[in-house]
Coordinates of C-alpha atoms in Angstrom, one line a residue:
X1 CA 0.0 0.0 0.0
X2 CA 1.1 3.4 -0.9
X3 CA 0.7 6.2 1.6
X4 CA 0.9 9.4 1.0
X5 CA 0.5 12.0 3.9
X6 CA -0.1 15.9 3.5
X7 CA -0.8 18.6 6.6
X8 CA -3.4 21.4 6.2
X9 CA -2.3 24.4 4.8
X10 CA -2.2 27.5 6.4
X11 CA -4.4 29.2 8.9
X12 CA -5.7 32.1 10.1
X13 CA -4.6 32.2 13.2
X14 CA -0.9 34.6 14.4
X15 CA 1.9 32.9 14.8
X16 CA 2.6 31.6 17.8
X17 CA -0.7 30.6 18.9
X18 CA -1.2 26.9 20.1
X19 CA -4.2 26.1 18.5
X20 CA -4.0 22.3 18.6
X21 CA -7.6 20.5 18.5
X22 CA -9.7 24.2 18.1
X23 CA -10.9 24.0 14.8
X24 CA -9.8 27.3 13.3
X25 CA -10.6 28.0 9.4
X26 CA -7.8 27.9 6.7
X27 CA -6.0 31.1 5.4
X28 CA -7.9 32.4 1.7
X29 CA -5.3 30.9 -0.1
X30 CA -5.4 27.4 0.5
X31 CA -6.7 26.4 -3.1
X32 CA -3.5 28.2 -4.6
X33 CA -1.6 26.0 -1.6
X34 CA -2.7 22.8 -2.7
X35 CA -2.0 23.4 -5.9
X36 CA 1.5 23.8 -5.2
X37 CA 1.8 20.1 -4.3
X38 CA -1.4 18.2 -5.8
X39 CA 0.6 16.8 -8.8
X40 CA 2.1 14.9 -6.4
X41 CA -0.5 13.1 -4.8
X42 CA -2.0 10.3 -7.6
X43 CA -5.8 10.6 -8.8
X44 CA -6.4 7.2 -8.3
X45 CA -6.4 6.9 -5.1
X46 CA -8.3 4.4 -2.9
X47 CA -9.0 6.4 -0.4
X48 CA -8.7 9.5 1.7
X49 CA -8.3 9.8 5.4
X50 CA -8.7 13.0 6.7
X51 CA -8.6 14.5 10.8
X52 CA -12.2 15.8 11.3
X53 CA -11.1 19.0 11.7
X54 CA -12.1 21.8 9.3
X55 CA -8.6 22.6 7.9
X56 CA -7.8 19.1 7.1
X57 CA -11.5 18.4 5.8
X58 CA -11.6 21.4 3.7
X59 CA -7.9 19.8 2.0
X60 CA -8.9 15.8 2.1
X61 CA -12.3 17.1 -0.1
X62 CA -10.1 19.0 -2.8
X63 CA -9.5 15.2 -3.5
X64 CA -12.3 13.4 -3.5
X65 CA -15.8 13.6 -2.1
X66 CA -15.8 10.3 -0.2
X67 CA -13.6 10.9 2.6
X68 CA -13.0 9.3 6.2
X69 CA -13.0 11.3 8.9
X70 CA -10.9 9.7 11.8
X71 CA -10.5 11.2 15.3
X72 CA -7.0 9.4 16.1
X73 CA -6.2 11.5 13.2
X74 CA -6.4 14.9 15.3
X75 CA -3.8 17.0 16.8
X76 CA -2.7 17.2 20.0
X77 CA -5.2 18.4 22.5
X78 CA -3.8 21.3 24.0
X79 CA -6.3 21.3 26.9
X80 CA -6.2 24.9 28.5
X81 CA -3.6 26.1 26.4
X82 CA -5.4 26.1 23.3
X83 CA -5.8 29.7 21.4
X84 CA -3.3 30.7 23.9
X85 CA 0.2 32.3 22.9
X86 CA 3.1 30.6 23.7
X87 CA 4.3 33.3 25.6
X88 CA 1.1 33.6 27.5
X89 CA 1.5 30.4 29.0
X90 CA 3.5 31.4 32.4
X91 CA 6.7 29.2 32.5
X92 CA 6.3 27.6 35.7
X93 CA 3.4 25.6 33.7
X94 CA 5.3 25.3 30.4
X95 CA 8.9 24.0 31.4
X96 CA 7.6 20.6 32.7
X97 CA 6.3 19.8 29.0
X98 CA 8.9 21.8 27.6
X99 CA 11.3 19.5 29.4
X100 CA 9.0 15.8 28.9
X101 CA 6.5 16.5 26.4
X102 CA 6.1 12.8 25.9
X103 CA 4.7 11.5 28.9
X104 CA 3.7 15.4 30.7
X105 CA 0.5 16.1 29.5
X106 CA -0.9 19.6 29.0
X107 CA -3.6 20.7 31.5
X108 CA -6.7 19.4 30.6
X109 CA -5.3 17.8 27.3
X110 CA -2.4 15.2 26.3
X111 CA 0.8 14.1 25.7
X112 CA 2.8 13.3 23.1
X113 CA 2.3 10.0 23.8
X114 CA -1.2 9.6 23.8
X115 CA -1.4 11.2 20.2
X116 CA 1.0 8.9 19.3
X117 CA -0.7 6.0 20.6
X118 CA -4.2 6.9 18.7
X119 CA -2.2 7.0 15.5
X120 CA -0.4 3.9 15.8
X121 CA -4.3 2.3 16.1
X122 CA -5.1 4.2 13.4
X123 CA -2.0 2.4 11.2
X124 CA -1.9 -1.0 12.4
X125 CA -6.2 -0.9 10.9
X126 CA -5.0 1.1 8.0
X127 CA -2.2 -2.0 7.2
X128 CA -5.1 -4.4 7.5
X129 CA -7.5 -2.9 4.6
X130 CA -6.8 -3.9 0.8
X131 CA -5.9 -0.4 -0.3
X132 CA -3.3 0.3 -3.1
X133 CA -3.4 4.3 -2.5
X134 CA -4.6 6.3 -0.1
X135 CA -3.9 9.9 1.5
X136 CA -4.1 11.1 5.1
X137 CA -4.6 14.7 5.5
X138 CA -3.6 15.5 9.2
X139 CA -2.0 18.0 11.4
X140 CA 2.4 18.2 12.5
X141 CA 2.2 16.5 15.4
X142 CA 0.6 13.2 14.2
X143 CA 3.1 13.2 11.2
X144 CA 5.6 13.3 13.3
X145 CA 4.0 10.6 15.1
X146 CA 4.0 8.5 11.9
X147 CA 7.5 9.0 11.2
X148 CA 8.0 7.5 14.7
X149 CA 6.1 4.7 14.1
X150 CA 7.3 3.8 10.8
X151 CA 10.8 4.9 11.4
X152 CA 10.6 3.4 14.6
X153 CA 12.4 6.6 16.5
X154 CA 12.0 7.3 20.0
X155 CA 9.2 9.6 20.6
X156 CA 11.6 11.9 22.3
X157 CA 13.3 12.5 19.0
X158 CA 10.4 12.8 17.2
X159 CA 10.9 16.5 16.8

């Protein structure tokens, strides 16, 4: 089975803003976005796997009209610090994830291992259907989560 894996495109939220599960809309441009890569994604694919969230939706249905929504496919839940900046989030808080973000979870949210742990559920069912091409359009942190799973590197280098 070939997989191929694309993030959302831009948003409109500022930079610096942890936005993680709120579903915020895409920036204008994202037609011109997708464009930029499409070509590279086949036409015949299989199926199309998307996070349920608006700005992977909106990207998974520039594809097809038939697609799977999946929850393990979300970002991380930032619990309290979502819509937040960075910098808004008083240290004393942040440096314990900053420090373990694997196994600290986020106030009211998750780690890095439970994201990566709903993903790797999500692949071991994706390895058992009869696919030949499919596309998963998802958010950062559960790429990188894939990469760790299919690379096989320590979560703690997954960044």
């Amino acid at each position: 089975m070939e997989v191929f894996v694309s993030r959302h495109t831009r948003v409109e939220v500022s930079s610096g803003v942890c936005y993680g599960q709120t579903d915020v809309s895409l920036c204008e441009s994202y037609l011109e976005e997708i464009e930029n890569f499409k070509h590279r994604v086949p036409t015949n694919l299989d199926c199309v796997f998307s996070s349920p969230l608006q700005r992977c939706l909106q990207v998974a249905k520039t594809f097809t009209d038939h697609t799977i929504t999946d929850n393990r496919l979300m970002e991380m839940n930032f619990g309290l610090w979502e819509m937040k900046t960075w910098n808004e989030i008083p240290l004393i808080d942040i440096q314990p994830w900053f420090d373990d973000f694997v196994y600290t979870k986020t106030p009211n949210g998750e780690n890095f291992e439970m994201l990566f742990l709903r993903v790797h559920d999500f692949l071991n069912e994706l390895r058992k259907l009869k696919h030949e091409k499919v596309l998963i359009v998802t958010h950062a942190g559960v790429i990188r989560a894939i990469w760790s799973y299919l690379l096989e590197i320590p979560l703690e280098n997954a960044f």
